Coordinates of N, CA and C in Angstrom, one line a residue:
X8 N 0.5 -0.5 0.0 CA 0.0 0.0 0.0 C 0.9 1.0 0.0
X9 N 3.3 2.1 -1.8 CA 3.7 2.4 -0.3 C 3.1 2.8 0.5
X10 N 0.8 3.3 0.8 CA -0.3 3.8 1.6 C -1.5 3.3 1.9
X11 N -2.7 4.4 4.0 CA -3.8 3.8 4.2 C -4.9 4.9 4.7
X12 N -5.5 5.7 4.1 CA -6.2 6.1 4.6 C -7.4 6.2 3.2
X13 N -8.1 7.3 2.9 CA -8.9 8.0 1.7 C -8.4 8.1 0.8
X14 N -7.3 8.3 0.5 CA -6.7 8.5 -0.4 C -6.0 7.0 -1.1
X15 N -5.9 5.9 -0.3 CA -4.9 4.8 -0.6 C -5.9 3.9 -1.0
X16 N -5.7 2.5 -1.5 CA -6.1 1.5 -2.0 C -7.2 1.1 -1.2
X17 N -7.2 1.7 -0.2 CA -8.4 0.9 0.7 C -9.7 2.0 1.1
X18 N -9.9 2.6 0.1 CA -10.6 3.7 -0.2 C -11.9 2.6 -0.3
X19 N -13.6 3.4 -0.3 CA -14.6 3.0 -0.1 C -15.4 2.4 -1.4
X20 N -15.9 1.6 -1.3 CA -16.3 0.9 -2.7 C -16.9 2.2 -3.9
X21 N -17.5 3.2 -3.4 CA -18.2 3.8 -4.4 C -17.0 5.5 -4.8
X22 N -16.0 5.1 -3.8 CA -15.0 6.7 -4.0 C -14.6 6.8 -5.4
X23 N -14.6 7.7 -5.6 CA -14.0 8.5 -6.9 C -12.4 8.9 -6.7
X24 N -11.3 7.9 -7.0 CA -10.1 7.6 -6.6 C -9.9 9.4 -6.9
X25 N -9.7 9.9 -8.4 CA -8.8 10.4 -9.1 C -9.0 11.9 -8.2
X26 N -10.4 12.5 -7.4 CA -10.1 14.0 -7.1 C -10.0 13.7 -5.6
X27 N -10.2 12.0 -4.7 CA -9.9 12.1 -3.7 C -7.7 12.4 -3.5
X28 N -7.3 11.4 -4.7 CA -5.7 11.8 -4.4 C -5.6 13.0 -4.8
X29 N -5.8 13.6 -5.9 CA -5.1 15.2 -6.5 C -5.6 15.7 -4.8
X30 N -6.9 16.1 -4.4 CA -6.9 16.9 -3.1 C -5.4 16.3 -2.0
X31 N -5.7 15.2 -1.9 CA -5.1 14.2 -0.8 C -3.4 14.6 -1.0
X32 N -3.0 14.6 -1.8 CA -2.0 15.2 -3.0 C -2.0 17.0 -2.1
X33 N -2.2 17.6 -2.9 CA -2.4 19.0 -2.4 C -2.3 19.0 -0.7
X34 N -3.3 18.3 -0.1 CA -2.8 18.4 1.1 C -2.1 18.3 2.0
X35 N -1.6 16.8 1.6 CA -0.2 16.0 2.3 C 1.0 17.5 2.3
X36 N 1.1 17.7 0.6 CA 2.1 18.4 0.0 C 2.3 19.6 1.1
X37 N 1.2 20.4 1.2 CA 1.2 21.2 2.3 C 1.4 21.0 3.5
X38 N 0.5 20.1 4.5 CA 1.0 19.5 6.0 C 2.3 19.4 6.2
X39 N 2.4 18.3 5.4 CA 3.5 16.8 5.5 C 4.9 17.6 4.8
X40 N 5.4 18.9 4.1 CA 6.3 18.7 3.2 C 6.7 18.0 2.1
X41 N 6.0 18.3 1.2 CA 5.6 17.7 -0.3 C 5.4 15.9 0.7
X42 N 4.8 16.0 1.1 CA 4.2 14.5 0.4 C 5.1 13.1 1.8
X43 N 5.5 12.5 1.6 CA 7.0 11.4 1.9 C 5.4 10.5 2.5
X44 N 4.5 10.3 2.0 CA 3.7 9.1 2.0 C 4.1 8.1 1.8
X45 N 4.4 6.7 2.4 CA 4.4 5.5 1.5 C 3.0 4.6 2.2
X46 N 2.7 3.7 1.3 CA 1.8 2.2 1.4 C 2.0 1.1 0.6
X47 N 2.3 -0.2 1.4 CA 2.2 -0.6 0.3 C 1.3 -1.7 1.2
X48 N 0.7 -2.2 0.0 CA -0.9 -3.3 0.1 C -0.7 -5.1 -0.4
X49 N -0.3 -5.9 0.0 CA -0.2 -6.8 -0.3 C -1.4 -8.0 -0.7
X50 N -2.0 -8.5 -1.4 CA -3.2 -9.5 -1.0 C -2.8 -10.9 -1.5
X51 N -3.0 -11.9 -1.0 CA -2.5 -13.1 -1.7 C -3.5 -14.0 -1.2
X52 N -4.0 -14.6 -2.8 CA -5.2 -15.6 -3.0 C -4.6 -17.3 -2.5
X53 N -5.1 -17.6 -1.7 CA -5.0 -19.3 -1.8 C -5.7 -20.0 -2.6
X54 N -5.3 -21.2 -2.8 CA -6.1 -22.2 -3.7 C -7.4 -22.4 -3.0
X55 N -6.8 -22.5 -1.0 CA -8.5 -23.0 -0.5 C -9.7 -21.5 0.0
X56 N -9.4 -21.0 -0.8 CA -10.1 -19.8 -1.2 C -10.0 -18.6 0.0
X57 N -8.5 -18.8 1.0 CA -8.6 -17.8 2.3 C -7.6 -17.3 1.6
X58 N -7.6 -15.6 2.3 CA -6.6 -14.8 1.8 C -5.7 -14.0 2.9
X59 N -4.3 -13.6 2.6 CA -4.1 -12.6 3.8 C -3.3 -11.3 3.4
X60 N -3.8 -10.4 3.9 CA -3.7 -9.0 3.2 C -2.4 -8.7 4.5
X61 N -2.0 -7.9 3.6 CA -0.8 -7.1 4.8 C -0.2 -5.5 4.0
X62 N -0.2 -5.2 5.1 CA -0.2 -3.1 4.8 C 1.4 -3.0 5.4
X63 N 1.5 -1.9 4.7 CA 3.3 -1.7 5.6 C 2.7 0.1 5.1
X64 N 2.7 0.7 5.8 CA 2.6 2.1 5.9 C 3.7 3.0 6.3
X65 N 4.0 3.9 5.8 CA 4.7 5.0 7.1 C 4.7 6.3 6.7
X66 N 5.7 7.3 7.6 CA 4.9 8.9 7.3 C 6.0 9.1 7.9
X67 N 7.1 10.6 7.5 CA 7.7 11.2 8.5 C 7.2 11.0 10.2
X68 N 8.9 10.9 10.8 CA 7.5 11.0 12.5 C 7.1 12.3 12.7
X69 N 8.1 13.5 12.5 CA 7.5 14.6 12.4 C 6.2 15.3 11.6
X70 N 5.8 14.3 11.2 CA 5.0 15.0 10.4 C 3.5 14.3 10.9
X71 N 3.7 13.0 11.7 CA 2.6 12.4 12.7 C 1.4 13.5 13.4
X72 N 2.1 14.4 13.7 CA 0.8 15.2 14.5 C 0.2 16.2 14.0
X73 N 0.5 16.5 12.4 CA -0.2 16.7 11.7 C -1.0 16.1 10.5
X74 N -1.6 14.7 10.7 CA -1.9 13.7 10.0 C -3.2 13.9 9.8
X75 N -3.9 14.5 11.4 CA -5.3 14.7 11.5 C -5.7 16.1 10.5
X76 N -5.2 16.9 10.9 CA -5.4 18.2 10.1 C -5.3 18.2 8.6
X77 N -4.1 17.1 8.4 CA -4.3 17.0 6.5 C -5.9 16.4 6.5
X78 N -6.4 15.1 7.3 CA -7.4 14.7 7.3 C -9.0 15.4 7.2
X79 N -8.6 16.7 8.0 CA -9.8 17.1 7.8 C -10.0 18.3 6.4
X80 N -9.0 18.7 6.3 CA -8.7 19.5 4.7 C -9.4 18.5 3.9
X81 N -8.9 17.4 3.7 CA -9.3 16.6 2.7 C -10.7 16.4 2.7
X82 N -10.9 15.7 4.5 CA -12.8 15.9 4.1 C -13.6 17.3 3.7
X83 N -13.1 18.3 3.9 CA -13.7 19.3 3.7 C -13.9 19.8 2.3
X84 N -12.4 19.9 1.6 CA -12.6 20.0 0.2 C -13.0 18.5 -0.2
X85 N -13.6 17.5 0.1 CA -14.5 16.8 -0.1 C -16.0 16.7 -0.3
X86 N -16.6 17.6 0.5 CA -17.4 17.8 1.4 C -18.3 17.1 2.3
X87 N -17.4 16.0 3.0 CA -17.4 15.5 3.6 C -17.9 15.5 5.1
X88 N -18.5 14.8 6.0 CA -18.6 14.9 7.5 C -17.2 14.3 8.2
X89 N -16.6 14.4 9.7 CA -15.5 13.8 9.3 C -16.3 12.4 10.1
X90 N -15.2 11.3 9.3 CA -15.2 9.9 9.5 C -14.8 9.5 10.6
X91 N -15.5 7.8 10.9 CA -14.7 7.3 12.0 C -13.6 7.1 11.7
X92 N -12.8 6.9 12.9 CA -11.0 6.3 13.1 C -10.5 6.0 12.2
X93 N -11.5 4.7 11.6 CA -10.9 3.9 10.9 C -10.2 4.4 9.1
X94 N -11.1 5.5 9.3 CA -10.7 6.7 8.3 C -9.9 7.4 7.9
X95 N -9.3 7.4 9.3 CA -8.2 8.5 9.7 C -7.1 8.3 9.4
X96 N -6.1 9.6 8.8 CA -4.7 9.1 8.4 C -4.1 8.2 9.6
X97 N -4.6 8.6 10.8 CA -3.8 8.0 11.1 C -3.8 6.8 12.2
X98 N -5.4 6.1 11.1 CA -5.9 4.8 11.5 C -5.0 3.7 12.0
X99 N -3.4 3.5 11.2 CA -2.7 2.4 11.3 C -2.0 2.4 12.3
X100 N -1.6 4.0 12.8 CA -1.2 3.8 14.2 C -2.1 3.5 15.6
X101 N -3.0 3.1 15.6 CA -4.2 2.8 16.4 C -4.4 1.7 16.5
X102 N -3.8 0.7 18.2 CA -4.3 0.0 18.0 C -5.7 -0.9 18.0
X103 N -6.6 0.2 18.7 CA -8.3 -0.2 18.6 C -8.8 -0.2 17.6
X104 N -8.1 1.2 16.9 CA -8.6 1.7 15.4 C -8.8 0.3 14.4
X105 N -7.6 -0.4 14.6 CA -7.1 -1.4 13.5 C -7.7 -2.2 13.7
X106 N -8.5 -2.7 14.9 CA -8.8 -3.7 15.8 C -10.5 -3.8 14.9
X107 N -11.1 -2.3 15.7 CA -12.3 -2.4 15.1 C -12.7 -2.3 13.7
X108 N -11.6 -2.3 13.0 CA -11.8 -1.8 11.3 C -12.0 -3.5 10.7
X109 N -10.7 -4.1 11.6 CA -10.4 -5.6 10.5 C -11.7 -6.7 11.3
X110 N -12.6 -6.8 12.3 CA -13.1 -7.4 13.1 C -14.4 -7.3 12.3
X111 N -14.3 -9.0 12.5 CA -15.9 -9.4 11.4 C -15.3 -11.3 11.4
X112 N -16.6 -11.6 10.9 CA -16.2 -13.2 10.8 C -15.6 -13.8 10.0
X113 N -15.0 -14.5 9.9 CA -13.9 -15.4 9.3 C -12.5 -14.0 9.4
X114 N -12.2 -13.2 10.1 CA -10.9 -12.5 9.7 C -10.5 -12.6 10.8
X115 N -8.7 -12.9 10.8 CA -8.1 -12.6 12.2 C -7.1 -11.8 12.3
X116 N -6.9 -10.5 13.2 CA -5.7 -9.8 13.0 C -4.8 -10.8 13.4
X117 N -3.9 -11.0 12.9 CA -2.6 -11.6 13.1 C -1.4 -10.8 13.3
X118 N -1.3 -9.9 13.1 CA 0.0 -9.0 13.6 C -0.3 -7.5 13.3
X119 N 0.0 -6.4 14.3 CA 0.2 -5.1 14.0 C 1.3 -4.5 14.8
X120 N 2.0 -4.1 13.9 CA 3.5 -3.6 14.9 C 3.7 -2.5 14.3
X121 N 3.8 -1.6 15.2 CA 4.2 0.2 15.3 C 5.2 0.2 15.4
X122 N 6.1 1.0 14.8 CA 7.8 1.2 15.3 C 8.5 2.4 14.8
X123 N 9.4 2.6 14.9 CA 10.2 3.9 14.8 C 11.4 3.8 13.8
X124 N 12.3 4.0 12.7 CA 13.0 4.1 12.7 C 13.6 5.0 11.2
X125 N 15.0 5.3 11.6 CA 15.9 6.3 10.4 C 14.3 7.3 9.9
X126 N 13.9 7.8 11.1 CA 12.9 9.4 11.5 C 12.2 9.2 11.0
X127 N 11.4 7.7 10.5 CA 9.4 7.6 10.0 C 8.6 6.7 11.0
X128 N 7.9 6.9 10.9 CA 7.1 5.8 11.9 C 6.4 5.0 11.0
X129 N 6.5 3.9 11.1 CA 5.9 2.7 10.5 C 4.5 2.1 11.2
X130 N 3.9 1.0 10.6 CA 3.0 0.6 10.8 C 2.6 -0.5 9.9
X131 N 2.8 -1.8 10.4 CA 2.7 -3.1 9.5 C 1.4 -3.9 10.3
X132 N 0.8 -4.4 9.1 CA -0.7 -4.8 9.6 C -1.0 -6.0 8.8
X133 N -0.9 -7.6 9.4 CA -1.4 -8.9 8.4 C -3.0 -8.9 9.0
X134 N -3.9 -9.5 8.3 CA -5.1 -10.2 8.4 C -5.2 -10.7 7.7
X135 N -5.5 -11.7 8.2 CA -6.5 -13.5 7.4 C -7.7 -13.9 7.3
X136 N -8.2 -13.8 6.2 CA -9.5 -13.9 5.6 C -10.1 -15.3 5.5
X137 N -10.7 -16.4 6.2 CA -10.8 -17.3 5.6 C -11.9 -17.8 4.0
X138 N -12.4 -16.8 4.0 CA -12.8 -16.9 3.0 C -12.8 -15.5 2.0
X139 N -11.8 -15.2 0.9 CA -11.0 -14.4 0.2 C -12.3 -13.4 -0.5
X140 N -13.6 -14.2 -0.8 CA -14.6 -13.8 -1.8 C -15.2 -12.4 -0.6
X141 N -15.8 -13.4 0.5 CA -16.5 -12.6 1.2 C -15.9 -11.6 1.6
X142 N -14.1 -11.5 2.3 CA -13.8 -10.8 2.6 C -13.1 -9.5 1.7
X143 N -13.3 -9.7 0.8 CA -13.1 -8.7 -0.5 C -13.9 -7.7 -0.8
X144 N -15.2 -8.6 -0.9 CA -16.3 -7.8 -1.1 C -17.2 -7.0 0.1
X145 N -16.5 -6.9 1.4 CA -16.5 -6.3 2.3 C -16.4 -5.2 2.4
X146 N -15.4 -4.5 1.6 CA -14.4 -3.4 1.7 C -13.7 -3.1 2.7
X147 N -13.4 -4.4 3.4 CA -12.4 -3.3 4.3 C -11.0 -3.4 4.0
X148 N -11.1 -4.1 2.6 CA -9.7 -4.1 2.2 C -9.4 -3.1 0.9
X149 N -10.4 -2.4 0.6 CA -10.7 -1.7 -0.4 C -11.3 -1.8 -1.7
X150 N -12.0 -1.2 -2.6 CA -13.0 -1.3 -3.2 C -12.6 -2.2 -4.7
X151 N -12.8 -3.7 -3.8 CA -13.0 -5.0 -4.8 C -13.8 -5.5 -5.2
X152 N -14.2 -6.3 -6.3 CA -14.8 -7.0 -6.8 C -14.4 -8.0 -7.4
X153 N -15.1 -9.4 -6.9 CA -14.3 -10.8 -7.1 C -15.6 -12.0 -8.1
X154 N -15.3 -11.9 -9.0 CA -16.3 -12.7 -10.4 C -15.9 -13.8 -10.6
X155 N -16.9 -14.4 -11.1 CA -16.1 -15.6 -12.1 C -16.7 -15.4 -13.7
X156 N -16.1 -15.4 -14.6 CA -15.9 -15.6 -15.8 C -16.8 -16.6 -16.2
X157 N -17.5 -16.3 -17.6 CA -18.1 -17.4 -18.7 C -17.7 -18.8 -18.6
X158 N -16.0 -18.0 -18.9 CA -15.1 -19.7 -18.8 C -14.8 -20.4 -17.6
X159 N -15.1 -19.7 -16.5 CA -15.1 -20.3 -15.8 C -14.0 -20.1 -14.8
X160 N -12.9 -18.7 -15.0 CA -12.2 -18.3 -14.8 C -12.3 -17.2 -13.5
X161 N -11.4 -16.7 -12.9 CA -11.8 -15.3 -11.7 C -11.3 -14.1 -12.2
X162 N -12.1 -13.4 -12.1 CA -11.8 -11.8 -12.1 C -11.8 -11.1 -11.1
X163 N -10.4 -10.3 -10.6 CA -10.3 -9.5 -9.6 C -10.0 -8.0 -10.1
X164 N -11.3 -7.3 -9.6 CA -11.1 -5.8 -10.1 C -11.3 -4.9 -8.7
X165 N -10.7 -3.5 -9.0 CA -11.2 -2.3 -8.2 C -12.5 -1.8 -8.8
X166 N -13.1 -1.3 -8.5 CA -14.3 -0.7 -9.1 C -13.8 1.0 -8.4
X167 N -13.2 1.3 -9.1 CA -13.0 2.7 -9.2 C -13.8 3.6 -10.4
X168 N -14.8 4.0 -10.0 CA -15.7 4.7 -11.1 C -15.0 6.2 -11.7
X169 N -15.3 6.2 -13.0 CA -14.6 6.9 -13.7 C -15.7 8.2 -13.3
X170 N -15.6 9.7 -13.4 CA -16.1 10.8 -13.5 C -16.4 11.8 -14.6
X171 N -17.3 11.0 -15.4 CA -17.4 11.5 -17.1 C -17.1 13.5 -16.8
X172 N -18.0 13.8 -15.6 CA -17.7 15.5 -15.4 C -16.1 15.3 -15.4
X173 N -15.6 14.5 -15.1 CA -14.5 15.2 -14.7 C -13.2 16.0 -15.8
X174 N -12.6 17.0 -15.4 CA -11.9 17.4 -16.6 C -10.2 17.4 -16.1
X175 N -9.6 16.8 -17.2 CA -7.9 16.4 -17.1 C -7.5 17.3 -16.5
X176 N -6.4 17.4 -15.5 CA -5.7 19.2 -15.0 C -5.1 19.5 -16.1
X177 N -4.7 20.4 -16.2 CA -3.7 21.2 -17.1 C -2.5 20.9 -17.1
X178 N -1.5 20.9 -18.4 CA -0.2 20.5 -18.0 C 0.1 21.2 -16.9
X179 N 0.3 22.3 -16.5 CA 0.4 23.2 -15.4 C -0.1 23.2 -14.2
X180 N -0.8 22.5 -14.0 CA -1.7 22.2 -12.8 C -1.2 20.5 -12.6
X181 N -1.2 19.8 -14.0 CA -0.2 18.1 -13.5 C 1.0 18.5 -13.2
X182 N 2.3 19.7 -13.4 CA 3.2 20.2 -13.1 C 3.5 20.3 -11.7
X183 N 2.6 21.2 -11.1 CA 2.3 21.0 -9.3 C 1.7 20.1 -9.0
X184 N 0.5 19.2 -9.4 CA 0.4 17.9 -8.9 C 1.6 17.0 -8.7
X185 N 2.6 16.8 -9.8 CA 3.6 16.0 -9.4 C 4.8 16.6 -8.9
X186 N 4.9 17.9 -8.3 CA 5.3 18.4 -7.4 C 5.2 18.0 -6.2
X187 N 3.9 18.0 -5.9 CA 3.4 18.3 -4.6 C 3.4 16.5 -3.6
X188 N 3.1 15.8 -5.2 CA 3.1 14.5 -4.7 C 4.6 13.6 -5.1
X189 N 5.7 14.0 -5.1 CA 6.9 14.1 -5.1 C 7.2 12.6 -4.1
X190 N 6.5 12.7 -2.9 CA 7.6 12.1 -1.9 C 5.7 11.2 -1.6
X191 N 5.3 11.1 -2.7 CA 3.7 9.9 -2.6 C 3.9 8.5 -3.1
X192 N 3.9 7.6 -2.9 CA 4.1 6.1 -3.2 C 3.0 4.9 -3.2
X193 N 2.2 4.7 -3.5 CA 1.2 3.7 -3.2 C 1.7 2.7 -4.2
X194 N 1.8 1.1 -3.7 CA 1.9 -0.1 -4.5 C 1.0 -0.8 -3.8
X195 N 0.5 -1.8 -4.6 CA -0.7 -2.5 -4.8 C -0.4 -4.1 -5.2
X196 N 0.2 -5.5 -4.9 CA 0.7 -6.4 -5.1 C -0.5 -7.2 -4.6
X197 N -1.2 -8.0 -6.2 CA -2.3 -8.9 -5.9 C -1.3 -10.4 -6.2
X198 N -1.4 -11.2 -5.4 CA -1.1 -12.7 -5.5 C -2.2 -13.4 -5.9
X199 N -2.2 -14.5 -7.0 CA -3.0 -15.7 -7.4 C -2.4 -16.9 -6.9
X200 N -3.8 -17.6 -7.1 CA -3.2 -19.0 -6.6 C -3.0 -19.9 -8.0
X201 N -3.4 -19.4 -9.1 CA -2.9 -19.9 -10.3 C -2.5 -18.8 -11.4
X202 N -2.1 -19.2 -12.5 CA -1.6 -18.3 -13.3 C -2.6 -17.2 -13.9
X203 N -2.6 -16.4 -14.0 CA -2.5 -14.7 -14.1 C -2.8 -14.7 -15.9
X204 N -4.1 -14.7 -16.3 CA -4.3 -15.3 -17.8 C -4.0 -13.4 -18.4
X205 N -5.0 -12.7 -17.7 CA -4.8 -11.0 -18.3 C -5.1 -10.3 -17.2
X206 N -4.4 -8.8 -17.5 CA -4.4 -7.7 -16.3 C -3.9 -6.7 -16.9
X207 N -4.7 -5.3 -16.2 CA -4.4 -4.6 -16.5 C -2.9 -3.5 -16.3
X208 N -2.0 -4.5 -15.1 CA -0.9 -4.4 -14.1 C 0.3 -4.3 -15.4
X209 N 1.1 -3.2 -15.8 CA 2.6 -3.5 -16.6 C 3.3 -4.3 -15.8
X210 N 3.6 -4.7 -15.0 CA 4.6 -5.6 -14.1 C 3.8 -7.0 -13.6
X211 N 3.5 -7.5 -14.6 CA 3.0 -8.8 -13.7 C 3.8 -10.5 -14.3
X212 N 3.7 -11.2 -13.5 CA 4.8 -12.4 -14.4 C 4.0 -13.8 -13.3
X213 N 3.6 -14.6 -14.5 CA 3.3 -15.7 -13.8 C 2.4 -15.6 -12.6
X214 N 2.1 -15.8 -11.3 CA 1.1 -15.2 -10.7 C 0.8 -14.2 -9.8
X215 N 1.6 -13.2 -9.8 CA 2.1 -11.8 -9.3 C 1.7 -11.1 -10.7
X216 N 1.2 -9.9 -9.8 CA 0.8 -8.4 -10.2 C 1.1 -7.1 -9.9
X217 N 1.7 -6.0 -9.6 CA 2.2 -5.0 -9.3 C 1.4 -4.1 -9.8
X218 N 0.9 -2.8 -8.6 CA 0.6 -1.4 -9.5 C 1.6 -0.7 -9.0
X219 N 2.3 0.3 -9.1 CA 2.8 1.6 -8.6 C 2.0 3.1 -8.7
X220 N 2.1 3.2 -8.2 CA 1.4 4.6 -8.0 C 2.5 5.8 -7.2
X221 N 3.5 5.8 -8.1 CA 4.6 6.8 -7.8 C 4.5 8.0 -9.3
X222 N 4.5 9.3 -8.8 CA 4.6 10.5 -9.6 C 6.5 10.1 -10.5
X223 N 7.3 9.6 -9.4 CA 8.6 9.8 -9.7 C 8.8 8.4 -10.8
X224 N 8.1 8.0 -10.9 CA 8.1 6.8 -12.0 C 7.4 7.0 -13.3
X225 N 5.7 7.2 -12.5 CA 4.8 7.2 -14.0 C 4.0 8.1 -13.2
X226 N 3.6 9.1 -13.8 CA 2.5 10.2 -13.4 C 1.0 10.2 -13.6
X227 N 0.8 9.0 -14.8 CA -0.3 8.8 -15.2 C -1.3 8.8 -14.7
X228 N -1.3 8.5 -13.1 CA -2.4 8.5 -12.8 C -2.6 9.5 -12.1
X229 N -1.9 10.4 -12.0 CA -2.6 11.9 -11.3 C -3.7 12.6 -12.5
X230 N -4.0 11.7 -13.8 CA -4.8 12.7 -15.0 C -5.7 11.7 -14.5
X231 N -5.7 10.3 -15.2 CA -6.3 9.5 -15.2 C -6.8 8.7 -14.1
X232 N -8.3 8.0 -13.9 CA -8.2 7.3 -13.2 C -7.5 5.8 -13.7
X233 N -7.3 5.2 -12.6 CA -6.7 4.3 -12.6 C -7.1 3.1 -12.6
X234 N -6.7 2.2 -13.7 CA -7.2 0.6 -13.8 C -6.9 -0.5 -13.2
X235 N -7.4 -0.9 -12.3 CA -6.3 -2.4 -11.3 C -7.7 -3.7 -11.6
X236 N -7.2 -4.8 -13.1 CA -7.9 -5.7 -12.7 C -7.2 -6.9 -13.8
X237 N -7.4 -7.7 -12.6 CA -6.5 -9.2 -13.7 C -8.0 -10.3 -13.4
X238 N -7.5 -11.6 -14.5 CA -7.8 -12.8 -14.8 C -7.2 -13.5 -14.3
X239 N -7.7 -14.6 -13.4 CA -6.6 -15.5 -13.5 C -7.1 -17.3 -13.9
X240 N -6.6 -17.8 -13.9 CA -7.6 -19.0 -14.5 C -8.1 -19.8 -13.0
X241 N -9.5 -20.4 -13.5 CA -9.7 -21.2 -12.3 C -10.1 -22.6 -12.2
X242 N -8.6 -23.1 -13.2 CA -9.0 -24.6 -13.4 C -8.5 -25.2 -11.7
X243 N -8.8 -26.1 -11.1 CA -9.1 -26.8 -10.3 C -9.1 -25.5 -9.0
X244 N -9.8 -25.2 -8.9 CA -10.9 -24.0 -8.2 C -12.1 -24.3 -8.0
X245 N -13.0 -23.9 -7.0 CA -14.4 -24.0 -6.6 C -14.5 -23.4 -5.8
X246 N -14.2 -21.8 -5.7 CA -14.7 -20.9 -4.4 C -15.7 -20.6 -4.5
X247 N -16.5 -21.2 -2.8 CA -17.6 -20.4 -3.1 C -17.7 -18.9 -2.6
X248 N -19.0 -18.4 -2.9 CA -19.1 -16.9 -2.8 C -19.1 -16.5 -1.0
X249 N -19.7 -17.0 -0.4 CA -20.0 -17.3 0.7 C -19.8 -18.6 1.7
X250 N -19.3 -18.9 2.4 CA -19.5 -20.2 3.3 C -20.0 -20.3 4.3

């Protein structure tokens, strides 16, 4: 995830990614000193249909006690109410927050460790899904949708709704977007339990998938919304949707 809050991968099934980061973007840039966000999101499918997601987060530590304040800019030029905890930048340092976000049936926190070091504060977070479908389509892992194919195959997508109103920034305006989001990082690594037939990921090999969502790489997605969805085959598979 290199992120977790509104802005990161685990955004709400119906959010409009592209003007929650440019704000989220603008904000950090301001608070935080351009940006030094990372997340990264791990998810990895078993064959017997449980899954276990894991977050590695962090943030300047100096920049910790202004986490909330980027938070409420953001809801505001949102126009937003503000959210529970679990909302909050700075949900992952919490450990109730994390507690009451991941807690539901079939999930178990299995590790959350806070720590300190070379001046960021971190925040690593596993949970185990025993059943991958239901807990997907939950959103508390962010806004997924898990299909099966004609052929009989799985489809894992985001459902990131595009905003026909919406209009491209200006080169001038993507200029200071990728300014501002300079020191922003979000990765997104989906695991299969079989081979990976199509996706929309440039980095994927055999049953690994990679997004990056770094300005200092590819910018693309500070215009565009963003595409996250593979195939993978589901010959000797039978998940069901629910257990």
């Amino acid at each position: 995830m290199k992120t977790n809050t509104n802005i990161s991968i685990r955004a709400r099934a119906r959010t409009n990614w592209r003007p929650i980061l440019l704000c989220a973007a603008m904000a950090l840039g301001l608070l935080l000193n351009a940006g030094c966000l990372y997340l990264d999101q791990a998810i990895v499918l078993r064959e017997d249909g449980s899954c276990t997601v894991t977050y590695r987060y962090s943030v300047p530590e100096d920049a910790v006690p202004n986490l909330a304040t980027a938070q409420r800019v953001i809801e505001q030029w949102q126009g937003r109410n503000p959210g529970p905890d679990s909302n909050d930048l700075q949900w992952c340092f919490s450990r109730p927050a994390v507690s009451r976000h991941f807690a539901g049936r079939g999930l178990t926190l299995k590790g959350h460790r806070i720590y300190e070091k070379d001046g960021r504060r971190y925040a690593e977070i596993t949970v185990n899904a025993d059943n991958a479908w239901a807990a997907l389509e939950s959103g508390k892992f962010g806004p997924f949708q898990l299909s099966r194919t004609a052929e009989g195959d799985y489809r894992l997508r985001a459902d990131i709704p595009e905003d026909p109103a919406a209009k491209p920034p200006t080169p001038e305006q993507r200029d200071k977007l990728r300014a501002l989001c300079e020191g922003l990082s979000l990765t997104l690594t989906l695991e299969t339990p079989t081979k990976i037939i199509s996706t929309s990921s440039t980095a994927a090999s055999g049953k690994k998938a990679t997004w990056v969502f770094d300005p200092r790489v590819d910018d693309t997605f500070l215009a565009k919304t963003p595409v996250i969805d593979l195939t993978f085959s589901g010959k000797d598979l039978n998940w069901d949707r629910k257990k």
